Coordinates of C-alpha atoms in Angstrom, one line a residue:
M1440 CA 24.4 10.3 -42.8
R1441 CA 24.1 6.8 -44.3
K1442 CA 23.2 4.0 -41.9
L1443 CA 26.2 1.6 -41.9
A1444 CA 25.5 -1.9 -43.1
W1445 CA 28.1 -3.3 -40.8
L1446 CA 26.0 -2.5 -37.8
A1447 CA 23.9 -5.6 -38.5
V1448 CA 26.8 -7.9 -37.9
A1449 CA 29.0 -6.0 -35.5
A1450 CA 29.0 -8.0 -32.2
I1451 CA 28.7 -5.6 -29.3
A1452 CA 28.1 -7.0 -25.8
V1453 CA 28.0 -5.3 -22.4
I1454 CA 28.2 -7.9 -19.7
G1455 CA 26.8 -7.6 -16.2
A1456 CA 27.0 -4.2 -14.6
G1457 CA 27.3 -2.2 -17.8
T1458 CA 23.6 -2.3 -18.7
A1459 CA 22.5 -1.4 -15.1
N1460 CA 24.9 1.5 -14.9
A1461 CA 23.2 3.2 -17.8
Q1462 CA 20.0 3.6 -15.6
Q1463 CA 21.6 5.7 -12.9
T1464 CA 22.0 9.5 -12.7
P1465 CA 25.6 10.7 -13.3
R1466 CA 27.5 11.9 -10.3
K1467 CA 29.7 15.0 -10.5
G1468 CA 33.3 14.7 -9.2
G1469 CA 35.8 12.0 -8.7
T1470 CA 38.8 10.6 -10.6
L1471 CA 39.0 8.1 -13.3
R1472 CA 42.2 6.0 -13.7
M1473 CA 42.4 4.6 -17.2
T1474 CA 45.3 2.6 -18.6
A1475 CA 47.4 3.0 -21.7
P1476 CA 48.1 -0.7 -22.4
Y1477 CA 49.9 -0.8 -25.8
A1478 CA 53.4 0.5 -25.1
A1479 CA 55.8 1.6 -22.4
S1480 CA 55.5 5.3 -23.3
F1481 CA 53.5 7.8 -25.3
G1482 CA 54.8 8.6 -28.7
S1483 CA 53.6 12.2 -28.7
L1484 CA 50.9 14.4 -27.2
D1485 CA 50.8 16.3 -30.5
P1486 CA 47.9 14.5 -32.2
H1487 CA 49.0 15.5 -35.8
V1488 CA 52.4 13.7 -35.3
T1489 CA 51.1 10.3 -34.2
P1490 CA 48.7 7.7 -35.5
R1491 CA 49.2 5.5 -32.5
A1492 CA 46.2 4.2 -30.6
Q1493 CA 48.1 4.6 -27.3
D1494 CA 48.4 8.3 -27.9
D1495 CA 44.8 8.9 -28.9
I1496 CA 43.6 7.5 -25.5
V1497 CA 44.9 10.8 -24.1
G1498 CA 43.9 12.6 -27.3
K1499 CA 40.2 11.9 -26.8
A1500 CA 40.3 13.8 -23.5
L1501 CA 42.4 16.8 -24.7
Q1502 CA 41.4 17.2 -28.3
R1503 CA 38.5 17.1 -30.7
S1504 CA 38.0 16.6 -34.4
L1505 CA 35.4 17.8 -36.8
Y1506 CA 33.4 14.6 -36.4
N1507 CA 33.4 11.8 -33.8
W1508 CA 32.2 8.2 -33.6
D1509 CA 28.8 8.2 -31.7
T1510 CA 28.8 4.7 -30.2
A1511 CA 25.3 5.1 -28.7
A1512 CA 23.8 6.0 -32.0
N1513 CA 26.1 3.7 -34.0
K1514 CA 27.1 6.3 -36.5
L1515 CA 29.5 9.1 -37.3
S1516 CA 28.2 12.5 -36.0
L1517 CA 29.3 16.1 -36.2
E1518 CA 31.4 17.2 -33.2
L1519 CA 32.7 20.7 -33.9
A1520 CA 29.9 21.7 -36.2
K1521 CA 26.2 22.2 -35.5
S1522 CA 25.0 21.4 -39.0
V1523 CA 26.3 20.7 -42.5
S1524 CA 24.7 21.1 -46.0
V1525 CA 25.9 19.3 -49.1
S1526 CA 25.9 20.6 -52.7
A1527 CA 23.9 18.8 -55.4
D1528 CA 27.1 17.2 -56.9
G1529 CA 28.0 15.8 -53.4
L1530 CA 31.4 17.5 -53.5
T1531 CA 31.0 20.7 -51.4
Y1532 CA 30.2 20.6 -47.7
T1533 CA 29.2 23.8 -45.9
Y1534 CA 29.7 23.5 -42.1
K1535 CA 28.1 25.7 -39.5
L1536 CA 30.7 25.4 -36.8
R1537 CA 30.0 25.5 -33.1
D1538 CA 30.3 29.0 -31.7
D1539 CA 30.6 27.7 -28.1
A1540 CA 33.8 25.6 -28.5
F1541 CA 36.7 27.1 -26.5
F1542 CA 40.3 26.1 -26.5
H1543 CA 41.9 25.5 -23.1
N1544 CA 43.6 28.9 -23.4
G1545 CA 40.2 30.5 -23.3
R1546 CA 39.9 31.5 -27.0
K1547 CA 36.9 30.4 -29.2
M1548 CA 37.5 28.1 -32.1
T1549 CA 36.8 29.5 -35.6
A1550 CA 37.0 28.4 -39.2
D1551 CA 40.5 29.7 -39.3
D1552 CA 41.5 27.0 -36.8
V1553 CA 40.1 24.2 -39.0
I1554 CA 41.9 25.7 -42.1
Y1555 CA 45.2 26.0 -40.1
S1556 CA 45.0 22.5 -38.8
F1557 CA 44.4 20.8 -42.1
T1558 CA 47.0 23.0 -43.8
R1559 CA 49.6 22.0 -41.1
I1560 CA 48.8 18.3 -41.7
M1561 CA 49.6 18.7 -45.4
D1562 CA 53.1 20.0 -44.8
G1563 CA 54.9 17.5 -47.1
S1564 CA 58.2 17.8 -45.2
K1565 CA 56.7 16.4 -42.1
G1566 CA 54.9 13.3 -43.3
Y1567 CA 52.0 13.7 -40.9
P1568 CA 49.9 10.5 -40.8
G1569 CA 46.6 12.5 -41.1
A1570 CA 47.6 13.6 -44.6
R1571 CA 46.1 10.4 -45.9
Y1572 CA 42.7 11.8 -44.9
V1573 CA 43.1 15.5 -45.7
R1574 CA 44.2 14.6 -49.2
L1575 CA 40.4 14.2 -49.8
I1576 CA 40.1 18.0 -49.9
K1577 CA 40.6 19.7 -53.2
G1578 CA 44.0 21.4 -53.4
A1579 CA 45.5 19.6 -50.4
V1580 CA 47.9 17.6 -52.5
D1581 CA 49.2 20.9 -54.0
V1582 CA 50.2 22.1 -50.5
E1583 CA 51.8 18.7 -49.8
K1584 CA 53.9 19.0 -52.9
G1585 CA 54.9 22.6 -52.1
T1586 CA 53.2 24.1 -55.2
A1587 CA 50.6 26.0 -53.1
K1588 CA 50.5 27.5 -49.6
E1589 CA 46.8 27.3 -49.1
I1590 CA 44.3 24.4 -49.6
S1591 CA 42.0 25.7 -52.4
G1592 CA 39.1 23.5 -51.3
L1593 CA 38.8 25.2 -47.9
K1594 CA 37.0 28.6 -47.8
K1595 CA 36.2 30.6 -44.8
V1596 CA 32.7 32.2 -45.3
D1597 CA 32.7 33.8 -41.8
D1598 CA 34.1 32.9 -38.4
Y1599 CA 31.7 30.0 -37.9
T1600 CA 31.0 28.9 -41.5
L1601 CA 33.4 26.8 -43.4
E1602 CA 33.1 25.5 -47.0
M1603 CA 35.0 22.4 -47.9
T1604 CA 35.2 21.0 -51.5
I1605 CA 36.4 17.4 -51.8
T1606 CA 37.6 15.4 -54.7
D1607 CA 35.5 12.2 -54.3
R1608 CA 31.9 11.7 -53.5
V1609 CA 32.4 10.3 -50.0
D1610 CA 31.2 11.1 -46.5
P1611 CA 34.0 13.2 -45.1
G1612 CA 33.0 12.1 -41.6
Y1613 CA 34.9 8.9 -42.3
Y1614 CA 38.1 11.0 -42.8
F1615 CA 37.9 13.6 -40.1
F1616 CA 36.9 11.8 -36.9
G1617 CA 40.3 10.4 -35.9
G1618 CA 42.8 12.1 -33.6
S1619 CA 45.3 12.7 -36.3
T1620 CA 43.0 15.4 -37.8
A1621 CA 42.2 17.2 -34.5
I1622 CA 41.7 20.9 -34.6
L1623 CA 44.5 22.8 -32.9
P1624 CA 45.1 26.5 -32.0
K1625 CA 47.8 28.0 -34.2
E1626 CA 49.2 30.3 -31.5
E1627 CA 49.9 27.4 -29.1
V1628 CA 51.4 25.1 -31.8
E1629 CA 53.8 27.8 -33.0
K1630 CA 55.2 28.4 -29.5
G1631 CA 57.4 25.4 -30.4
N1632 CA 56.7 23.1 -27.4
Y1633 CA 53.2 21.9 -28.2
A1634 CA 53.8 18.2 -27.4
S1635 CA 55.0 19.2 -23.9
N1636 CA 52.0 21.4 -23.2
P1637 CA 49.1 20.5 -25.5
V1638 CA 46.1 22.8 -25.7
G1639 CA 42.9 21.5 -27.2
L1640 CA 39.1 21.6 -27.3
G1641 CA 38.5 18.5 -25.3
P1642 CA 36.6 18.1 -22.0
F1643 CA 39.9 17.9 -20.0
K1644 CA 42.9 20.2 -19.9
F1645 CA 46.5 19.1 -19.6
K1646 CA 48.1 19.1 -16.2
E1647 CA 51.3 17.0 -16.4
H1648 CA 53.0 14.3 -18.3
I1649 CA 55.4 12.0 -16.4
P1650 CA 57.2 10.1 -19.2
G1651 CA 56.9 6.4 -18.8
S1652 CA 54.3 6.8 -16.1
R1653 CA 51.2 8.8 -16.8
V1654 CA 49.3 11.8 -18.1
S1655 CA 47.2 13.8 -15.7
M1656 CA 44.3 16.0 -16.7
D1657 CA 41.7 18.3 -15.0
R1658 CA 38.1 19.0 -15.9
F1659 CA 37.7 21.9 -18.4
D1660 CA 34.8 24.0 -17.2
K1661 CA 34.2 25.7 -20.5
F1662 CA 33.6 22.5 -22.5
Y1663 CA 30.8 23.0 -24.9
K1664 CA 28.6 20.1 -23.8
T1665 CA 26.4 21.4 -21.0
G1666 CA 27.1 19.7 -17.6
Q1667 CA 30.0 17.7 -18.9
P1668 CA 32.5 16.3 -18.1
Y1669 CA 31.3 14.7 -14.9
L1670 CA 34.8 13.8 -13.6
D1671 CA 37.1 16.2 -11.8
K1672 CA 40.2 14.5 -12.8
L1673 CA 41.4 11.9 -15.4
E1674 CA 44.6 10.0 -15.3
V1675 CA 45.9 7.8 -18.1
L1676 CA 48.5 5.4 -16.6
I1677 CA 51.0 3.6 -18.8
M1678 CA 50.8 -0.2 -18.2
A1679 CA 52.1 -2.2 -21.1
E1680 CA 52.4 -5.5 -19.2
A1681 CA 49.3 -7.5 -18.9
A1682 CA 50.4 -9.0 -15.6
A1683 CA 50.9 -5.6 -14.0
R1684 CA 47.5 -4.5 -15.2
D1685 CA 45.9 -7.6 -13.7
V1686 CA 47.5 -7.1 -10.3
A1687 CA 46.6 -3.4 -10.3
F1688 CA 43.0 -4.0 -11.3
R1689 CA 42.5 -6.7 -8.7
N1690 CA 44.0 -4.4 -6.1
K1691 CA 41.5 -1.6 -7.2
E1692 CA 44.4 0.7 -8.2
I1693 CA 43.1 1.2 -11.7
D1694 CA 39.6 1.5 -13.0
T1695 CA 39.8 0.1 -16.6
S1696 CA 42.1 -2.6 -18.1
I1697 CA 42.4 -4.1 -21.5
L1698 CA 42.3 -7.9 -21.3
G1699 CA 44.7 -10.1 -23.2
P1700 CA 43.8 -13.7 -24.2
A1701 CA 44.8 -15.4 -21.0
Q1702 CA 43.1 -12.7 -18.8
Y1703 CA 40.0 -12.9 -20.9
V1704 CA 39.5 -16.6 -20.0
A1705 CA 40.3 -15.9 -16.3
Y1706 CA 38.0 -12.9 -16.0
R1707 CA 35.0 -14.6 -17.7
A1708 CA 35.4 -17.5 -15.2
D1709 CA 35.5 -15.3 -12.1
P1710 CA 32.0 -14.6 -10.6
Q1711 CA 32.8 -11.0 -9.6
L1712 CA 35.2 -9.9 -12.4
S1713 CA 32.8 -11.2 -15.1
K1714 CA 30.3 -8.6 -14.1
G1715 CA 32.5 -5.8 -15.4
I1716 CA 33.5 -6.8 -19.0
L1717 CA 32.9 -4.7 -22.1
E1718 CA 33.3 -6.5 -25.4
V1719 CA 33.2 -5.2 -29.0
A1720 CA 34.2 -6.5 -32.5
E1721 CA 36.7 -3.8 -33.4
M1722 CA 37.5 -2.6 -36.9
F1723 CA 41.1 -3.8 -36.7
T1724 CA 42.9 -6.3 -38.9
R1725 CA 46.0 -8.1 -37.6
S1726 CA 48.4 -9.1 -40.3
M1727 CA 52.1 -9.5 -41.3
H1728 CA 53.0 -6.7 -43.8
M1729 CA 55.4 -7.9 -46.5
N1730 CA 57.6 -5.1 -47.8
L1731 CA 57.4 -5.9 -51.5
G1732 CA 60.5 -4.0 -52.3
S1733 CA 62.7 -5.5 -49.6
I1734 CA 63.5 -9.0 -50.9
K1735 CA 62.9 -10.7 -54.2
P1736 CA 60.6 -13.5 -53.0
F1737 CA 57.9 -11.1 -51.7
Q1738 CA 57.6 -9.6 -55.2
D1739 CA 56.0 -12.8 -56.5
K1740 CA 52.3 -13.2 -55.4
R1741 CA 52.7 -17.0 -55.4
V1742 CA 55.2 -16.6 -52.6
R1743 CA 52.9 -14.4 -50.7
Q1744 CA 50.0 -16.8 -51.2
A1745 CA 52.3 -19.7 -50.1
I1746 CA 52.9 -17.9 -46.7
N1747 CA 49.1 -17.7 -46.2
Y1748 CA 48.7 -21.4 -47.0
A1749 CA 51.6 -22.4 -44.8
I1750 CA 50.2 -21.0 -41.6
D1751 CA 47.5 -22.7 -39.5
S1752 CA 45.8 -19.5 -38.4
N1753 CA 42.8 -21.2 -36.9
L1754 CA 45.0 -23.2 -34.5
I1755 CA 46.9 -20.0 -33.4
I1756 CA 43.6 -18.2 -32.8
S1757 CA 42.2 -21.1 -30.8
R1758 CA 45.3 -22.0 -28.8
L1759 CA 47.2 -18.7 -28.3
V1760 CA 44.6 -16.0 -28.8
K1761 CA 42.0 -18.0 -26.8
D1762 CA 39.3 -17.2 -29.3
K1763 CA 39.6 -13.5 -28.6
A1764 CA 39.6 -12.8 -32.3
Y1765 CA 37.9 -13.6 -35.6
R1766 CA 39.7 -15.3 -38.5
A1767 CA 40.7 -12.8 -41.2
T1768 CA 39.6 -13.4 -44.8
S1769 CA 41.0 -10.3 -46.5
W1770 CA 41.8 -6.7 -45.4
L1771 CA 38.3 -5.4 -44.8
P1772 CA 36.6 -6.8 -41.6
P1773 CA 33.1 -8.5 -41.6
S1774 CA 31.7 -5.2 -40.2
S1775 CA 32.5 -3.5 -43.5
A1776 CA 29.7 -2.9 -46.0
A1777 CA 32.1 -4.1 -48.8
F1778 CA 33.0 -7.4 -47.1
D1779 CA 32.2 -10.4 -49.2
K1780 CA 30.5 -12.9 -47.0
T1781 CA 30.9 -15.7 -49.5
M1782 CA 34.7 -15.5 -49.4
K1783 CA 36.6 -18.1 -47.4
P1784 CA 40.0 -17.5 -45.7
Y1785 CA 43.1 -19.2 -46.9
P1786 CA 43.0 -22.9 -45.8
Y1787 CA 45.9 -24.5 -44.0
D1788 CA 47.6 -26.4 -46.9
P1789 CA 51.4 -26.7 -46.5
E1790 CA 51.6 -28.9 -49.6
K1791 CA 50.1 -26.3 -51.8
A1792 CA 52.4 -23.8 -50.2
K1793 CA 55.4 -25.9 -51.2
K1794 CA 54.1 -26.2 -54.8
L1795 CA 53.6 -22.4 -55.1
L1796 CA 57.1 -21.8 -53.8
A1797 CA 58.6 -24.2 -56.4
E1798 CA 56.6 -22.6 -59.2
A1799 CA 57.9 -19.2 -58.1
G1800 CA 61.5 -20.4 -58.3
F1801 CA 62.1 -21.0 -54.6
P1802 CA 61.8 -24.8 -54.2
N1803 CA 64.2 -24.7 -51.2
G1804 CA 62.5 -21.7 -49.6
F1805 CA 64.2 -18.5 -48.6
E1806 CA 64.9 -16.4 -45.5
F1807 CA 63.5 -13.2 -44.2
E1808 CA 63.6 -10.9 -41.1
W1809 CA 60.3 -10.5 -39.3
T1810 CA 59.9 -7.4 -37.1
T1811 CA 57.6 -7.8 -34.1
S1812 CA 56.8 -6.4 -30.7
Q1813 CA 56.1 -8.2 -27.4
N1814 CA 52.3 -7.8 -27.9
E1815 CA 50.7 -11.0 -26.7
S1816 CA 47.8 -10.9 -29.2
W1817 CA 49.7 -10.1 -32.4
G1818 CA 53.4 -9.9 -31.4
L1819 CA 56.2 -12.3 -30.5
P1820 CA 54.1 -15.2 -29.2
I1821 CA 52.4 -15.3 -32.6
V1822 CA 55.6 -15.0 -34.5
E1823 CA 57.2 -17.9 -32.5
A1824 CA 54.2 -20.1 -33.2
V1825 CA 54.4 -19.3 -37.0
I1826 CA 58.1 -19.8 -37.4
P1827 CA 58.0 -23.7 -37.3
M1828 CA 55.0 -23.7 -39.7
L1829 CA 56.9 -21.7 -42.2
A1830 CA 60.0 -23.9 -41.7
R1831 CA 58.0 -26.9 -42.8
V1832 CA 57.7 -25.4 -46.3
G1833 CA 61.3 -24.2 -46.4
I1834 CA 60.9 -20.6 -45.3
K1835 CA 63.1 -19.4 -42.5
A1836 CA 61.9 -16.4 -40.5
K1837 CA 64.2 -14.6 -38.1
P1838 CA 62.4 -12.5 -35.5
K1839 CA 63.5 -8.9 -34.8
L1840 CA 62.1 -7.6 -31.5
V1841 CA 61.3 -3.9 -31.2
E1842 CA 59.2 -1.7 -28.9
V1843 CA 55.6 -1.5 -30.0
T1844 CA 55.9 2.4 -30.0
V1845 CA 58.2 2.3 -33.0
L1846 CA 56.3 -0.2 -35.2
T1847 CA 54.4 2.5 -37.1
E1848 CA 57.6 4.6 -37.6
I1849 CA 59.3 1.5 -39.0
L1850 CA 56.4 0.9 -41.4
M1851 CA 56.4 4.5 -42.5
K1852 CA 60.1 4.4 -43.3
G1853 CA 60.1 1.0 -44.9
D1854 CA 62.8 -0.3 -42.5
H1855 CA 61.4 -3.8 -42.5
Q1856 CA 61.2 -6.9 -44.6
A1857 CA 58.1 -8.1 -42.9
L1858 CA 56.3 -6.7 -39.8
I1859 CA 53.3 -7.9 -37.8
S1860 CA 50.9 -5.3 -36.5
S1861 CA 47.3 -4.3 -35.9
S1862 CA 45.7 -1.9 -38.4
L1863 CA 42.5 0.2 -38.2
T1864 CA 40.3 -1.1 -41.1
G1865 CA 37.1 0.9 -40.7
P1866 CA 34.7 2.3 -40.7
D1867 CA 35.1 3.6 -44.4
S1868 CA 36.0 0.8 -46.9
L1869 CA 37.4 3.2 -49.5
A1870 CA 39.7 5.0 -47.1
T1871 CA 40.8 1.7 -45.7
L1872 CA 41.6 0.2 -49.1
R1873 CA 43.6 3.3 -50.1
C1874 CA 46.4 1.9 -48.0
Y1875 CA 47.1 -0.3 -51.1
Y1876 CA 46.6 2.4 -53.7
S1877 CA 49.8 3.0 -55.6
K1878 CA 49.6 6.8 -55.2
T1879 CA 49.3 6.5 -51.4
P1880 CA 52.8 7.1 -50.0
R1881 CA 54.3 4.8 -47.5
T1882 CA 54.2 7.6 -44.9
A1883 CA 50.4 7.6 -45.1
C1884 CA 49.8 3.8 -44.9
N1885 CA 51.0 1.9 -48.0
Y1886 CA 53.4 0.0 -45.9
T1887 CA 53.8 -2.9 -48.3
G1888 CA 54.6 -0.7 -51.3
F1889 CA 51.7 -2.5 -53.1
N1890 CA 51.2 -1.4 -56.8
N1891 CA 48.5 -2.9 -58.9
A1892 CA 46.9 -1.2 -61.9
D1893 CA 43.7 -3.2 -61.7
F1894 CA 43.3 -2.4 -58.0
D1895 CA 43.9 1.3 -58.6
K1896 CA 41.2 1.4 -61.3
L1897 CA 38.7 -0.2 -59.0
L1898 CA 39.4 2.4 -56.3
D1899 CA 39.2 5.3 -58.8
D1900 CA 35.9 3.9 -60.0
A1901 CA 34.6 3.6 -56.5
A1902 CA 35.6 7.2 -55.6
Q1903 CA 33.5 8.5 -58.5
E1904 CA 30.5 6.3 -57.9
G1905 CA 27.7 8.3 -56.1
D1906 CA 25.5 5.2 -55.5
M1907 CA 26.7 3.8 -52.2
A1908 CA 25.4 0.2 -53.0
K1909 CA 27.3 0.2 -56.3
R1910 CA 30.3 1.7 -54.7
D1911 CA 30.3 -1.1 -52.1
E1912 CA 30.2 -3.7 -54.9
I1913 CA 33.2 -2.1 -56.6
L1914 CA 35.1 -2.1 -53.3
K1915 CA 34.2 -5.7 -52.7
K1916 CA 36.0 -6.6 -55.9
A1917 CA 39.0 -4.6 -54.8
N1918 CA 39.1 -6.3 -51.5
N1919 CA 38.8 -9.7 -53.2
L1920 CA 41.7 -8.8 -55.5
L1921 CA 43.7 -7.9 -52.5
Y1922 CA 43.0 -11.4 -51.1
D1923 CA 44.4 -12.9 -54.3
E1924 CA 47.5 -10.7 -54.4
A1925 CA 48.1 -11.4 -50.6
P1926 CA 50.5 -8.5 -49.8
V1927 CA 50.0 -9.5 -46.1
W1928 CA 49.5 -12.6 -44.1
F1929 CA 45.8 -12.3 -43.2
F1930 CA 45.7 -13.3 -39.5
N1931 CA 42.6 -12.1 -37.6
Y1932 CA 40.1 -9.3 -36.8
N1933 CA 40.2 -8.2 -33.2
K1934 CA 37.7 -8.8 -30.4
A1935 CA 38.5 -6.1 -27.9
V1936 CA 37.7 -6.6 -24.2
L1937 CA 37.8 -3.9 -21.5
A1938 CA 37.4 -4.8 -17.8
F1939 CA 36.0 -2.1 -15.6
Q1940 CA 35.4 -1.6 -11.9
P1941 CA 31.8 -1.7 -10.5
W1942 CA 31.9 2.1 -9.7
V1943 CA 32.7 3.1 -13.3
H1944 CA 29.7 4.2 -15.5
G1945 CA 29.2 5.5 -19.0
L1946 CA 31.9 3.5 -20.9
Q1947 CA 31.2 3.1 -24.6
P1948 CA 31.8 -0.1 -26.7
N1949 CA 33.6 1.9 -29.4
P1950 CA 34.2 -0.4 -32.4
T1951 CA 36.9 1.9 -33.8
E1952 CA 39.1 1.3 -30.7
I1953 CA 37.7 0.3 -27.4
T1954 CA 40.3 2.3 -25.4
H1955 CA 39.2 5.5 -27.2
Q1956 CA 36.6 6.6 -24.8
Y1957 CA 34.9 10.0 -25.0
P1958 CA 35.6 10.7 -21.3
E1959 CA 33.0 13.4 -20.9
N1960 CA 30.4 10.6 -20.7
I1961 CA 32.1 8.6 -18.0
W1962 CA 31.4 9.1 -14.3
V1963 CA 32.3 7.3 -11.0
D1964 CA 30.0 6.7 -8.1
A1965 CA 30.8 7.3 -4.4
S1966 CA 32.2 3.8 -3.9
S1967 CA 35.3 4.7 -6.0
P1968 CA 38.4 4.5 -3.8
A1969 CA 40.1 7.3 -5.9
K1970 CA 39.2 10.6 -4.2

């Protein structure tokens, strides 16, 4: 696979104990207590139903997809296949699947399971989030529309050989490494209670789910990676409140903890806690999505530009986010090969914002409802800081507070005028920018309802361009066009920080989401208090 250009600029740092841990021999046994920090509950344990980062923390333990993100090698790699060959035109991929991958019910995975899983995802009546990726396969859209029952681009050659024909010359690894495209066993799904008793291919098997509290899992002895996992047990504890995580971590009741801005400052200053900090520049863009069909002002790009000029984003990142972020320029992060390094973010210029509003026919401003969660890095504290800035140019924003677990659902339904959230914007630039392609439905990721013919043409041209360098140049133009059209307020790119206890080893600085650890690689030494 192609070496990603973003690796040259992705800032990955392991501080203190992390580098020393890698030199030790993994120990068998023990329990790891991870935290699910993004919400007060899990949305679903059925990976096809949910795109939420919170849910895929558990998903990485229970489930597996065709590819994964190999943090150690800094690239996408095959997970459920041993090898793949590509046709001369770059559109047909032939996978030699693993013949040693067992589901937790004891049955081996075959090509039928891949075909079943992708076909299920394309059920148009369900609106599964992974459909945005499976649409890459020839004939998948026909299943989604209900005009076909089978995806024509998927062919079973034999039990462990699968042929996949795609519509664009892209690396399918970018599309099939996320939890929303996990491979599931048909017989377990069709029992009707899959989310209550998930069965997968992962290194751990489901034990119990106590809603609002935790998910517990046990080691799966038939996992296909020899000698792994090392741990006997894995617990993912729900802790949405930063203060609660801080107390539990300091009391050695949990083994990992995501740090918010205030904790980041405090932990770095502590002689002991600073020894266990994992940092990574994640591929996430924080923004305020404007629903272009909700109120008239948002339909004029001068209004959308005015919002970007009216907000002093640098001040907010410095004062509120405590520099635990990087200023956003457009949608794609700096780690993307299609990022334009010459582009500058919108400057803070309230006078220009007023002028643009007047030109758009709103000299006295307007009012809108802004949906937000309590998230300290991109939620209510940020909204409250922005409200007076917008008020200075005549725009009145009324916050609407909701649980973080329902943000994606609200976006998918379009039940918002504006909504602030954090979106995965990597590692594939084309897949990421498709969230603004007019033919991408809102249920997939076109949450703003953006529709621009010039933008669509650029994405169509990029999809047909086989030269990766030329494709990146086309996508760079698309990203720059998005900057000018400003369907969102471009806020920041996330710097993720994970604190870990000194007895924890094998954590990975995963730039696609630091909480998404491949737990088969993690082990705890004998000093762990969890027995």
